[in-house]
mmCIF file of C-alpha atoms in Angstrom:
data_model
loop_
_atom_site.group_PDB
_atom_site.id
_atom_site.type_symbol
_atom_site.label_atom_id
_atom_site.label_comp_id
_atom_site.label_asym_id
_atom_site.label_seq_id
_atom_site.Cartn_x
_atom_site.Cartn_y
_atom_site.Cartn_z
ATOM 1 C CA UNK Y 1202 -1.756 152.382 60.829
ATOM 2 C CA UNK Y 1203 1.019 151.048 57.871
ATOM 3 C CA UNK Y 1204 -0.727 148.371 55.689
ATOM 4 C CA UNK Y 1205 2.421 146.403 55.504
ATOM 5 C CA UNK Y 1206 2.344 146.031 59.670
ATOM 6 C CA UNK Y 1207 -1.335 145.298 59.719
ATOM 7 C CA UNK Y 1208 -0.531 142.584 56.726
ATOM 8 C CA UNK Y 1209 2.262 141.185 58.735
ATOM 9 C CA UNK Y 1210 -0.100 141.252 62.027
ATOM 10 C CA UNK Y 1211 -2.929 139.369 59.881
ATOM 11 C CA UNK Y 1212 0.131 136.584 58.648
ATOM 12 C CA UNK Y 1213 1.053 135.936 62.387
ATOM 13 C CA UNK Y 1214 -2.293 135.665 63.192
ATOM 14 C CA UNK Y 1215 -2.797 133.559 60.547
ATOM 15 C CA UNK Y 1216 0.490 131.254 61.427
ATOM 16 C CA UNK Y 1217 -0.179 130.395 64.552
ATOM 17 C CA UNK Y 1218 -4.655 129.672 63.716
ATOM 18 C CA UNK Y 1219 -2.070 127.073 60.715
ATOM 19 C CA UNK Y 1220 -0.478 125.576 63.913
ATOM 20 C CA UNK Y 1221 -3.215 125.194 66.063
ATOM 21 C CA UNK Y 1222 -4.977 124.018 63.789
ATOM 22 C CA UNK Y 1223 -1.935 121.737 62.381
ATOM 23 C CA UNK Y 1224 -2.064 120.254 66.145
ATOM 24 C CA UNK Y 1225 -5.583 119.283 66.657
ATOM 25 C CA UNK Y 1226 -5.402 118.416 63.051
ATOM 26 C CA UNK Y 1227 -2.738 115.480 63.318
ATOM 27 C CA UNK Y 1228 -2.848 115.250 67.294
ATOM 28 C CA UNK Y 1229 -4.063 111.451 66.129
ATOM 29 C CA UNK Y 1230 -0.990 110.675 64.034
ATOM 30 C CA UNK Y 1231 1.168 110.762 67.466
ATOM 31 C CA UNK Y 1232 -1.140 109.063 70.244
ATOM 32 C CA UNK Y 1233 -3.926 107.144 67.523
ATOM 33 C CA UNK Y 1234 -2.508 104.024 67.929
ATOM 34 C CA UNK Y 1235 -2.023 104.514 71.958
ATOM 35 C CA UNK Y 1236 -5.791 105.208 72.739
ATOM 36 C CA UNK Y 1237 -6.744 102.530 70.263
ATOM 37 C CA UNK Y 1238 -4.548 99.826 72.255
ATOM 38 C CA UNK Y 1239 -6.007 101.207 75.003
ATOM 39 C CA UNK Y 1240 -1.953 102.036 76.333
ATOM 40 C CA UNK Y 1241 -3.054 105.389 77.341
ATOM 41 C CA UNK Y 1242 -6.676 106.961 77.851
ATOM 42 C CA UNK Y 1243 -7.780 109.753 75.505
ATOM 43 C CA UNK Y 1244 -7.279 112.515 77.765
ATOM 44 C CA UNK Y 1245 -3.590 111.270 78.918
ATOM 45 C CA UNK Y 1246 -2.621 110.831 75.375
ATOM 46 C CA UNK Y 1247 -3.861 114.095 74.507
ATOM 47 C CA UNK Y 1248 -1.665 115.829 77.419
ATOM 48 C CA UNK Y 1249 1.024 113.746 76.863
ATOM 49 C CA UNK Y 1250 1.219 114.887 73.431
ATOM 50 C CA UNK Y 1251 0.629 118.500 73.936
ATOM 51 C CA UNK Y 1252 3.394 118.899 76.201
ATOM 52 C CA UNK Y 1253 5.885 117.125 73.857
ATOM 53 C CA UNK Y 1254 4.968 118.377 71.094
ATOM 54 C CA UNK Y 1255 5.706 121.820 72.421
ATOM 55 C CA UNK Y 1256 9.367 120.605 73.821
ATOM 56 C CA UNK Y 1257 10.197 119.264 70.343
ATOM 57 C CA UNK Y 1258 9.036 122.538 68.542
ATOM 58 C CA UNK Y 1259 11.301 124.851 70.588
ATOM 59 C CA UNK Y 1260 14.335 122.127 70.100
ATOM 60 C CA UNK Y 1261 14.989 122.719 66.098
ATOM 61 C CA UNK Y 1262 15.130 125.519 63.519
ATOM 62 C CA UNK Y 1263 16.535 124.135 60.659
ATOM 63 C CA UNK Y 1264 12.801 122.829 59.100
ATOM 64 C CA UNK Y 1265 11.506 126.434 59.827
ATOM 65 C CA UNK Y 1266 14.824 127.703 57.595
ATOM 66 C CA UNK Y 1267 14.099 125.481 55.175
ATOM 67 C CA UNK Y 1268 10.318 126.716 54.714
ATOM 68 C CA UNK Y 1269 11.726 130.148 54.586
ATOM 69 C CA UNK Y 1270 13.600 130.267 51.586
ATOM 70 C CA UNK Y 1271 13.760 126.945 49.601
ATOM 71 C CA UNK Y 1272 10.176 127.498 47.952
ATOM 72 C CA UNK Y 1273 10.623 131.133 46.897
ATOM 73 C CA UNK Y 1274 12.799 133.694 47.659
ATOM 74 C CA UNK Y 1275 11.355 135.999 50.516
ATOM 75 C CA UNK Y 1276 13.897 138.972 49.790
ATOM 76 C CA UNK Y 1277 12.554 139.166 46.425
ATOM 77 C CA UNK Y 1278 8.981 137.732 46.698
ATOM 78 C CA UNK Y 1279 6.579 139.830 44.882
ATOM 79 C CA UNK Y 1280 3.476 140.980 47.132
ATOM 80 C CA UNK Y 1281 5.302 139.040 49.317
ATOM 81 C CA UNK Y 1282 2.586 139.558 52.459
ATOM 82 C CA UNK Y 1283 -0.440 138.985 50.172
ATOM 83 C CA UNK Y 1284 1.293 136.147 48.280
ATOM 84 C CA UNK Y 1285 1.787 133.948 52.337
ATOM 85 C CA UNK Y 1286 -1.703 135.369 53.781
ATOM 86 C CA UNK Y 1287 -3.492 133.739 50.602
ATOM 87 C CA UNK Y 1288 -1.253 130.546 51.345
ATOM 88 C CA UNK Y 1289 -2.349 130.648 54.736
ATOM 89 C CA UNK Y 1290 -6.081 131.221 53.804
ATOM 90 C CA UNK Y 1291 -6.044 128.388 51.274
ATOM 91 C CA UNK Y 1292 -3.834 125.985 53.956
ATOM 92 C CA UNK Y 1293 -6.634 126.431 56.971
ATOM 93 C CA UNK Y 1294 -9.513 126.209 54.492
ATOM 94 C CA UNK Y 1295 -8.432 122.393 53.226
ATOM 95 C CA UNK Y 1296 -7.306 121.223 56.894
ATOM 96 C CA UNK Y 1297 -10.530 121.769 58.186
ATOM 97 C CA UNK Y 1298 -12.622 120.609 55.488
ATOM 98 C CA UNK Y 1299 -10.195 117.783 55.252
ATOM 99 C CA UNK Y 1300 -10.575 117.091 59.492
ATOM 100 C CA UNK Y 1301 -14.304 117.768 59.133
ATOM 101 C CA UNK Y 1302 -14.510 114.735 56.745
ATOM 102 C CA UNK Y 1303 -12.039 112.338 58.975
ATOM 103 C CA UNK Y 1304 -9.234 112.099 56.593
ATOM 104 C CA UNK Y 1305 -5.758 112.605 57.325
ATOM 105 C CA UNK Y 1306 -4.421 114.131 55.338
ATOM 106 C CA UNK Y 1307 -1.136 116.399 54.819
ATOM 107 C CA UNK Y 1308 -1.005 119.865 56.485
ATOM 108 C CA UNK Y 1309 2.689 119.629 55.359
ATOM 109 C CA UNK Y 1310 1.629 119.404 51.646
ATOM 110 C CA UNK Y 1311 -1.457 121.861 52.091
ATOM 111 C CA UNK Y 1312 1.122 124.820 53.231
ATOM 112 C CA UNK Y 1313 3.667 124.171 50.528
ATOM 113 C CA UNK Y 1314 1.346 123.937 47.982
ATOM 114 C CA UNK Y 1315 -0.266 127.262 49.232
ATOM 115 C CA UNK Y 1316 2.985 128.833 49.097
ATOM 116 C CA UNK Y 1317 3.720 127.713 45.273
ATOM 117 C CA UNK Y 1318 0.830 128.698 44.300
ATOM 118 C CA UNK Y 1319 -0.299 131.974 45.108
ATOM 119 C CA UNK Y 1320 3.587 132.989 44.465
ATOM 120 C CA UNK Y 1321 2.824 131.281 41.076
ATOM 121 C CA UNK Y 1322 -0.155 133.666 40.816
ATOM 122 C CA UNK Y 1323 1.430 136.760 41.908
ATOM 123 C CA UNK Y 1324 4.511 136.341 39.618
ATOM 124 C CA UNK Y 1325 4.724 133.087 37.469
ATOM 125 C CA UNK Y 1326 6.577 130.220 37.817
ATOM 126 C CA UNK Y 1327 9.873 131.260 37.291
ATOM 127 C CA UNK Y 1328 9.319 132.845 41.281
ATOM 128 C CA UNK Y 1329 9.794 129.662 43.185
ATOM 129 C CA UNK Y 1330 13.303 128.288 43.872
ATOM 130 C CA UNK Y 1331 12.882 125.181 41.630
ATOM 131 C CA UNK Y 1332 16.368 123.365 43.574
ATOM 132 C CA UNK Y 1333 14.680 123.708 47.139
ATOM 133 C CA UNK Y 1334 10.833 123.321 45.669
ATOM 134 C CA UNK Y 1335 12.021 120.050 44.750
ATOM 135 C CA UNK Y 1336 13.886 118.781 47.300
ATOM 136 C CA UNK Y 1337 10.829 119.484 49.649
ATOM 137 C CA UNK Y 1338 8.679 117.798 47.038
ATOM 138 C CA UNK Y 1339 11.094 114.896 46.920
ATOM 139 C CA UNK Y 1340 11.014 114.430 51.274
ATOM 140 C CA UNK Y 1341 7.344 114.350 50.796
ATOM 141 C CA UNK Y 1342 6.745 111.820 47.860
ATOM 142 C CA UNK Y 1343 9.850 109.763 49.284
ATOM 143 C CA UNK Y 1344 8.730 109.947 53.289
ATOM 144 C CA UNK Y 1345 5.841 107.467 53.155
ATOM 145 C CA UNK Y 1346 7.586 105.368 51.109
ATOM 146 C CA UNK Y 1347 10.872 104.778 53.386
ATOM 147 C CA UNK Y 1348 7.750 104.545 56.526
ATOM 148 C CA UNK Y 1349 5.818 101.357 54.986
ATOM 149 C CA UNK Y 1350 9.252 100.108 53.771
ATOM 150 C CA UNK Y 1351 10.907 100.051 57.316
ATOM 151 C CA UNK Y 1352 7.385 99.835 59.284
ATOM 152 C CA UNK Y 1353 7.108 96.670 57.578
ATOM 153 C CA UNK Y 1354 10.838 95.694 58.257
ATOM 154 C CA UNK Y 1355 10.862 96.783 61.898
ATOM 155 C CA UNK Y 1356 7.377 94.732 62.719
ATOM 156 C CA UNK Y 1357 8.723 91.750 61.122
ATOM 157 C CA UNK Y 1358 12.282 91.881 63.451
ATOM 158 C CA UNK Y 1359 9.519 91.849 65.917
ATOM 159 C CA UNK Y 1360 7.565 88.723 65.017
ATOM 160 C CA UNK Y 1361 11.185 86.431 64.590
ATOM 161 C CA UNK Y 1362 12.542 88.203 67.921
ATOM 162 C CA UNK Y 1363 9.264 87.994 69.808
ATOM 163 C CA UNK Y 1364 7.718 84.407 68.408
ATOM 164 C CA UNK Y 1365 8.214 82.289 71.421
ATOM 165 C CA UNK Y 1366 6.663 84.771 74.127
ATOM 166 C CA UNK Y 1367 3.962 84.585 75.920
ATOM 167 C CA UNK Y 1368 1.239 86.519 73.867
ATOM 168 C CA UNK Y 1369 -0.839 88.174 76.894
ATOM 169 C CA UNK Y 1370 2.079 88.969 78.961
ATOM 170 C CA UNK Y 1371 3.874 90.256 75.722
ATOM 171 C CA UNK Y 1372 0.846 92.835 74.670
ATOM 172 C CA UNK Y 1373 1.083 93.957 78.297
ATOM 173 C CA UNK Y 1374 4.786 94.713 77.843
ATOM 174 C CA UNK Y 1375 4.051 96.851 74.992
ATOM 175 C CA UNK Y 1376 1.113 98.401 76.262
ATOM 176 C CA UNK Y 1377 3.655 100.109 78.991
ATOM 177 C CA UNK Y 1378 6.154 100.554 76.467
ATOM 178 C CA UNK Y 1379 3.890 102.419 74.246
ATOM 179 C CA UNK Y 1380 3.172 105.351 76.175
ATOM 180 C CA UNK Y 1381 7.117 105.945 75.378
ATOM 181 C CA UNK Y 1382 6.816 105.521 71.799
ATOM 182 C CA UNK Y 1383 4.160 107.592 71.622
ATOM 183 C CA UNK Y 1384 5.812 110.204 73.557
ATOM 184 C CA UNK Y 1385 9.143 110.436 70.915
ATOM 185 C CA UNK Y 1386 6.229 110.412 68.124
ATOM 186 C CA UNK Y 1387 4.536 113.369 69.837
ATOM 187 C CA UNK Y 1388 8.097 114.986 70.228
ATOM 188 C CA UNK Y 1389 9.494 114.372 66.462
ATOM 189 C CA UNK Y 1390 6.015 115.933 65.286
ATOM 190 C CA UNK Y 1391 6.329 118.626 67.009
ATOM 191 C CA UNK Y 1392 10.464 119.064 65.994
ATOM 192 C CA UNK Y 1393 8.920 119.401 62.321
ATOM 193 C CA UNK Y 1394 5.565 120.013 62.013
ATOM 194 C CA UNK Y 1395 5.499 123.528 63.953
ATOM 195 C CA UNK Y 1396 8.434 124.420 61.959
ATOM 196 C CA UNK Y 1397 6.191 125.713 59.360
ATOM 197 C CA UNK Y 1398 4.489 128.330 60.716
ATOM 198 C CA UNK Y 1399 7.895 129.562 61.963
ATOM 199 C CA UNK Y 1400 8.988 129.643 58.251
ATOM 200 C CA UNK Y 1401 6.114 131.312 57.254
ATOM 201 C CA UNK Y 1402 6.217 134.354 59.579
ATOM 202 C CA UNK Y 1403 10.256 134.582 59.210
ATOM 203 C CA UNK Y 1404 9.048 134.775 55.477
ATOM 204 C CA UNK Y 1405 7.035 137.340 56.217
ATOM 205 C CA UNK Y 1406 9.428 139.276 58.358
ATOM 206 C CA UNK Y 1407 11.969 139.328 55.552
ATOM 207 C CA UNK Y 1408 9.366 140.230 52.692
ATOM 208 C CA UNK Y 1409 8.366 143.801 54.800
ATOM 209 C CA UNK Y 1410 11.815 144.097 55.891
ATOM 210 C CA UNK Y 1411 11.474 143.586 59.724
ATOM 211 C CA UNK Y 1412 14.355 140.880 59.631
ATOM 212 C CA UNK Y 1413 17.066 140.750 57.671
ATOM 213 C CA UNK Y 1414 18.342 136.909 57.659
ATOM 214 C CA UNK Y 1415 16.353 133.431 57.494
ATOM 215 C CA UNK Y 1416 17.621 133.435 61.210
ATOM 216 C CA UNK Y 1417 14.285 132.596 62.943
ATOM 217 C CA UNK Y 1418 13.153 135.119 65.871
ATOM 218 C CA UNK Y 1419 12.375 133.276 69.533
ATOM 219 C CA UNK Y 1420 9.303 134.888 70.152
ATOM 220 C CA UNK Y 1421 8.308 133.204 66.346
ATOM 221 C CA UNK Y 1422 9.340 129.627 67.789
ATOM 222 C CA UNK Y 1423 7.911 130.123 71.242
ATOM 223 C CA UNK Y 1424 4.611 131.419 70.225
ATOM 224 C CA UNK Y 1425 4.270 128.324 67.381
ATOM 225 C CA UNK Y 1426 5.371 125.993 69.536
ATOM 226 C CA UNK Y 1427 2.407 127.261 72.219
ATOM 227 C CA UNK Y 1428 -0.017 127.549 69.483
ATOM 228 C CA UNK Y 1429 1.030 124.168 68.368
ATOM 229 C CA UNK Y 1430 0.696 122.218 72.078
ATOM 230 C CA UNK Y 1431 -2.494 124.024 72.534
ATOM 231 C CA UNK Y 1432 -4.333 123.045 69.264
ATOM 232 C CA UNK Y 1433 -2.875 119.103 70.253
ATOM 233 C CA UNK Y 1434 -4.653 119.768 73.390
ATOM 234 C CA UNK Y 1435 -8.119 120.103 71.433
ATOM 235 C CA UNK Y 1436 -7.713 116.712 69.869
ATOM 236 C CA UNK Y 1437 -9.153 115.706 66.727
ATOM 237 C CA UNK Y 1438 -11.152 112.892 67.605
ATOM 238 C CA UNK Y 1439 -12.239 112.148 64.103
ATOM 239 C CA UNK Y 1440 -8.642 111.774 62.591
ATOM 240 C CA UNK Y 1441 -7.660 109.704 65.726
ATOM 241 C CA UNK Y 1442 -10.825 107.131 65.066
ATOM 242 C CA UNK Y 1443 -9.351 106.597 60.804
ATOM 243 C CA UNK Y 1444 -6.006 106.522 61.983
ATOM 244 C CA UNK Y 1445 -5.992 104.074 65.097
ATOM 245 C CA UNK Y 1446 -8.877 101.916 64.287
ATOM 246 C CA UNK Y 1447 -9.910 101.917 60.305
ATOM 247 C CA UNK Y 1448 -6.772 101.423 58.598
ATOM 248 C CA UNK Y 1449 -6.102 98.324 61.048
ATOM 249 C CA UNK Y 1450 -6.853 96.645 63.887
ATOM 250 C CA UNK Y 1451 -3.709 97.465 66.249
ATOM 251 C CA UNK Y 1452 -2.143 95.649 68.772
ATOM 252 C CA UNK Y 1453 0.087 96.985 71.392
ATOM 253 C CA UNK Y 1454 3.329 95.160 69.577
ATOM 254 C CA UNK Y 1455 1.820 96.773 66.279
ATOM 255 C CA UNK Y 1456 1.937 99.727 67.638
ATOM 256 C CA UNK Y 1457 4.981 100.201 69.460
ATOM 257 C CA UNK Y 1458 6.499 98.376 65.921
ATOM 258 C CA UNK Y 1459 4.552 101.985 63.893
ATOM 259 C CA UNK Y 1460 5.294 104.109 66.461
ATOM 260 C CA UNK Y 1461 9.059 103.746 66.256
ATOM 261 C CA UNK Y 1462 8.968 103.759 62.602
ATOM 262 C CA UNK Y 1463 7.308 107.346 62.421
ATOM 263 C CA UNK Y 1464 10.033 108.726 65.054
ATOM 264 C CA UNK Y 1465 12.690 107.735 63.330
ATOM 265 C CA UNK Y 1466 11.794 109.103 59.971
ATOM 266 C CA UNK Y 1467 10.320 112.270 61.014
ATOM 267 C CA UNK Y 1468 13.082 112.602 63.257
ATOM 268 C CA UNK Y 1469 15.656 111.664 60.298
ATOM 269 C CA UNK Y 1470 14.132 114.425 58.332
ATOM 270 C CA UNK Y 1471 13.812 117.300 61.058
ATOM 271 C CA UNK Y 1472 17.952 116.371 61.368
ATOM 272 C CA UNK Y 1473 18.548 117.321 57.725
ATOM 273 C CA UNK Y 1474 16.040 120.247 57.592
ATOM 274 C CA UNK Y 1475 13.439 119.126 55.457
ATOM 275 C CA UNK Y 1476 9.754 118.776 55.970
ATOM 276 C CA UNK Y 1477 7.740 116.081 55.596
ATOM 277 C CA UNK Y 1478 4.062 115.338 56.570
ATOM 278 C CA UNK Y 1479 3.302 113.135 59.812
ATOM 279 C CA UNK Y 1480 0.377 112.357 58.165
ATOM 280 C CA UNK Y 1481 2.174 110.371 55.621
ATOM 281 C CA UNK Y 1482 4.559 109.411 57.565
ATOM 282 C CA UNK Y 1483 2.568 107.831 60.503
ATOM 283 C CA UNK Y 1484 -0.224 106.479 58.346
ATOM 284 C CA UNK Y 1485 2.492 104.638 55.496
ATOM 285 C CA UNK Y 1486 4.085 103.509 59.170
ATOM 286 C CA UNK Y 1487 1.306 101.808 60.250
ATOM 287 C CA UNK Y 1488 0.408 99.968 57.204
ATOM 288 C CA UNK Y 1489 3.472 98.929 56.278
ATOM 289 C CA UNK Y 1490 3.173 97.026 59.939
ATOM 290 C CA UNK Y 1491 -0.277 95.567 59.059
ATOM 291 C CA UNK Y 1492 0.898 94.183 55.878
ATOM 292 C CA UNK Y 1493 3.636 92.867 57.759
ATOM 293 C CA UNK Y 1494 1.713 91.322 60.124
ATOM 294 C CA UNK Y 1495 -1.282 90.512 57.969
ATOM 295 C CA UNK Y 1496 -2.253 90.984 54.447
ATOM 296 C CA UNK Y 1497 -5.689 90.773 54.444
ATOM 297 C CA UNK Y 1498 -5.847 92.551 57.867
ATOM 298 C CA UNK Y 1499 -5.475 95.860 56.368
ATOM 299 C CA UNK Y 1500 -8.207 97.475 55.242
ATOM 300 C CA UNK Y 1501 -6.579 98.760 52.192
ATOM 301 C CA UNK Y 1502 -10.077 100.884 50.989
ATOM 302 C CA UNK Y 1503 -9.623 103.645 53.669
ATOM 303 C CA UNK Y 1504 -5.486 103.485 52.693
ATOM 304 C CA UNK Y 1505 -6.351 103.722 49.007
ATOM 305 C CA UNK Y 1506 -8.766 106.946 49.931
ATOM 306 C CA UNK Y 1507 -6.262 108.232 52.262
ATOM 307 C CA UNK Y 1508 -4.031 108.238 49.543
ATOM 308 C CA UNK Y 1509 -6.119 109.960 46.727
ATOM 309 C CA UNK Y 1510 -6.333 112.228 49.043
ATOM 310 C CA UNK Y 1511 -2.428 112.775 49.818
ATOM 311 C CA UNK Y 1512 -2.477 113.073 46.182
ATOM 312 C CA UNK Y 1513 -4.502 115.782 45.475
ATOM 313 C CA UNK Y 1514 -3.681 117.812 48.388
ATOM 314 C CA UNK Y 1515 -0.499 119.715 46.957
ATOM 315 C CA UNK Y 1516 -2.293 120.755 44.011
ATOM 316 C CA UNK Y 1517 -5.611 121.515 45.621
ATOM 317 C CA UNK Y 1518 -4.409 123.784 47.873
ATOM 318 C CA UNK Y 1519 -2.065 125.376 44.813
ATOM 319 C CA UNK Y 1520 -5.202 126.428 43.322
ATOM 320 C CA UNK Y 1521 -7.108 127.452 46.413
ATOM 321 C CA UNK Y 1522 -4.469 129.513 47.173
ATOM 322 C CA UNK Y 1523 -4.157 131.235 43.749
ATOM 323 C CA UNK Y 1524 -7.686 132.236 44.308
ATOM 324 C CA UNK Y 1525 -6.839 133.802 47.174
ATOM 325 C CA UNK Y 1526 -4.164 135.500 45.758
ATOM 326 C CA UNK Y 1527 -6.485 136.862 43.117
ATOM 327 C CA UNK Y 1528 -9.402 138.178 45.536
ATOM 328 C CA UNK Y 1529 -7.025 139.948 48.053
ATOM 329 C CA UNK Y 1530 -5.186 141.581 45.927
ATOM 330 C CA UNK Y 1531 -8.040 143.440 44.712
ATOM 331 C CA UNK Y 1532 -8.851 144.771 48.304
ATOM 332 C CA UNK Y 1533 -4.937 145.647 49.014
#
C-alpha cells in the first residue's frame, strides 16, 4: 500500500480522535453553567449539546478554510503529511493531559501551535504564512478580552433592567431561559470549534494531492461534525466542575448573562472565518459577569491558573509538536 495514502489515512484518523476529543474536552464550556444552575440535568445538557453542536458544525466552512491555508501553505508544505500528523500527535497529547488535570484550557491554541511548530521544524520559520499566522494569533489573544469586556457589560444591563423583580420568580425565569442559551452556545461551538479538524484533513488532502482547492470535501465536514457530537456526548465532567462551579458561584441570571456573551463572540468570529478558543471565550465570559456582579465573588486563583495555562498552551504544544516532527520523520 502507498505511504502517502496510509499517512493521509493515519491524519484522518487522527482528525477526527482531535474532534472527539475537542468535544468531550470543552463539552463544559457550552452546558457548565446550565448543570451548575441546575437549568438542565447532566445528561440533558450533555444531549442537548451533542446534537447542536453537530448542526452548527455542518452549517459553516469558512473557519475550516481559514485553518487550511492561513498558517502555512499546504500546496507547498514540506513533509506536508508528517509535518500535520506530528501536530495532531502533539494537539491530543496536551488536551488530555490538560482534561486529566481539570483545566480548560485551549484546544484552539493546542492545534495551531502544533501546526507552527512542527512546520517550523520541518522547514524553518520562513514556512508559515506570517499575514494569516497572525491574524489567527490576534482572534485568539483578542477573543477573551472582547468576552470579559462585554460579559461584564451585558450582566450589568441586566442588574439596572432587572433590579426591581422579584428575585425567586426572576432565577426561575432564567432557569427556563437557559436551556436556550445554552443551546446557541452548544451551536456556535460547534460552528467553530469542529472547523479545525476539517482544516486539517483539507490540509492534508492538498499536501498529497487528493484535492486541489481549500474547498472543503462533505464527507470531511460530516464525519467531524459526527466525531465532534459524539465526543460532546462523553462529557468531560472534570472541565464542567472548574468551569461551572470554581471560577464562580452562578446564578441562573449569571448565566444566561455568560451564556449570551460566548454566542455572540464565537458566533462573531465563525462569521468572519477565524478561530478562536471556546475555552477562552466562555471562561473570560463568565468572569467578566462575576466581576460584574461581584468582585470578591470570583475566585480569581483558579482564573489566574486558568490563564497561565492559556498562556503556555500555544507554545507548549509548538514544541511538543516539533518533537514529533523529529521522531517520525526518522521512521518515514
Amino acid at each position: 500500500m502507498d505511504g502517502m495514502f496510509i499517512l493521509t489515512i493515519l491524519i484522518v484518523i487522527g482528525a477526527l480522535a482531535f474532534d472527539f476529543i475537542n468535544g468531550f474536552h470543552d463539552t463544559a464550556n457550552a452546558i457548565a453553567t446550565s448543570v451548575s444552575t441546575k437549568a438542565l440535568k447532566p445528561r440533558q445538557a450533555i444531549i442537548l449539546a451533542a446534537v447542536m453542536n453537530f448542526v452548527g458544525a455542518m452549517t459553516f466552512t469558512g473557519v475550516a478554510k481559514t485553518i487550511t491555508k492561513d498558517i502555512v501553505d499546504p500546496f507547498t508544505l514540506e513533509n506536508g503529511s508528517i509535518v500535520i500528523l506530528a501536530a495532531l500527535i502533539a494537539a491530543i497529547f496536551w488536551n488530555l493531559l490538560t482534561w486529566y488535570y481539570g483545566i480548560p484550557s485551549s484546544s484552539s491554541h493546542a492545534i495551531i501551535g502544533s501546526i507552527a511548530g512542527a512546520a517550523i521544524a520541518a522547514a524553518g520559520f520562513e514556512t508559515l504564512n506570517y499575514t494569516g499566522f497572525i491574524k489567527i494569533i490576534e482572534a485568539l489573544i483578542f477573543s477573551p478580552v472582547l468576552a470579559f469586556g462585554v460579559g461584564f457589560t451585558v450582566y450589568s444591563i441586566f442588574k439596572i433592567a432587572f433590579k426591581n423583580l422579584n428575585l425567586t420568580k426572576t432565577n426561575r425565569n432564567f432557569r427556563i431561559f437557559q436551556i436556550f442559551t445554552a443551546a446557541l452556545q452548544a451551536y456556535t461551538h460547534g460552528t467553530n470549534d469542529a472547523q479545525k479538524a476539517m482544516g486539517i484533513i483539507t490540509m492534508a488532502l492538498i499536501a498529497n494531492n487528493y484535492v486541489s482547492s481549500t474547498e472543503i470535501p462533505f464527507w470531511v465536514q460530516f464525519s467531524c461534525a459526527l466525531a465532534m457530537g459524539i465526543g460532546t456526548s462523553v462529557g468531560g465532567w472534570k472541565i464542567i466542575k472548574t468551569v461551572g462551579a470554581k471560577i464562580m458561584k452562578i446564578r441562573p441570571v449569571n448565566g444566561v448573562a455568560a451564556d449570551l456573551t460566548g454566542a455572540m463572540i464565537i458566533f462573531g468570529a465563525t462569521y468572519i472565518h477565524l478561530p478562536v478558543s471556546t475555552t477562552h471565550v466562555i471562561s473570560s465570559s463568565i468572569l467578566g459577569v462575576g466581576a460584574a456582579h461581584r468582585l470578591k465573588g470570583v475566585k480569581w486563583d483558579t482564573a489566574q491558573r486558568m490563564i497561565v495555562t492559556w498562556v503556555i498552551t500555544l507554545p507548549i504544544s509548538a514544541l511538543l509538536a516539533s518533537i514529533s516532527y523529529v521522531i517520525l520523520n526518522i521512521f518515514f
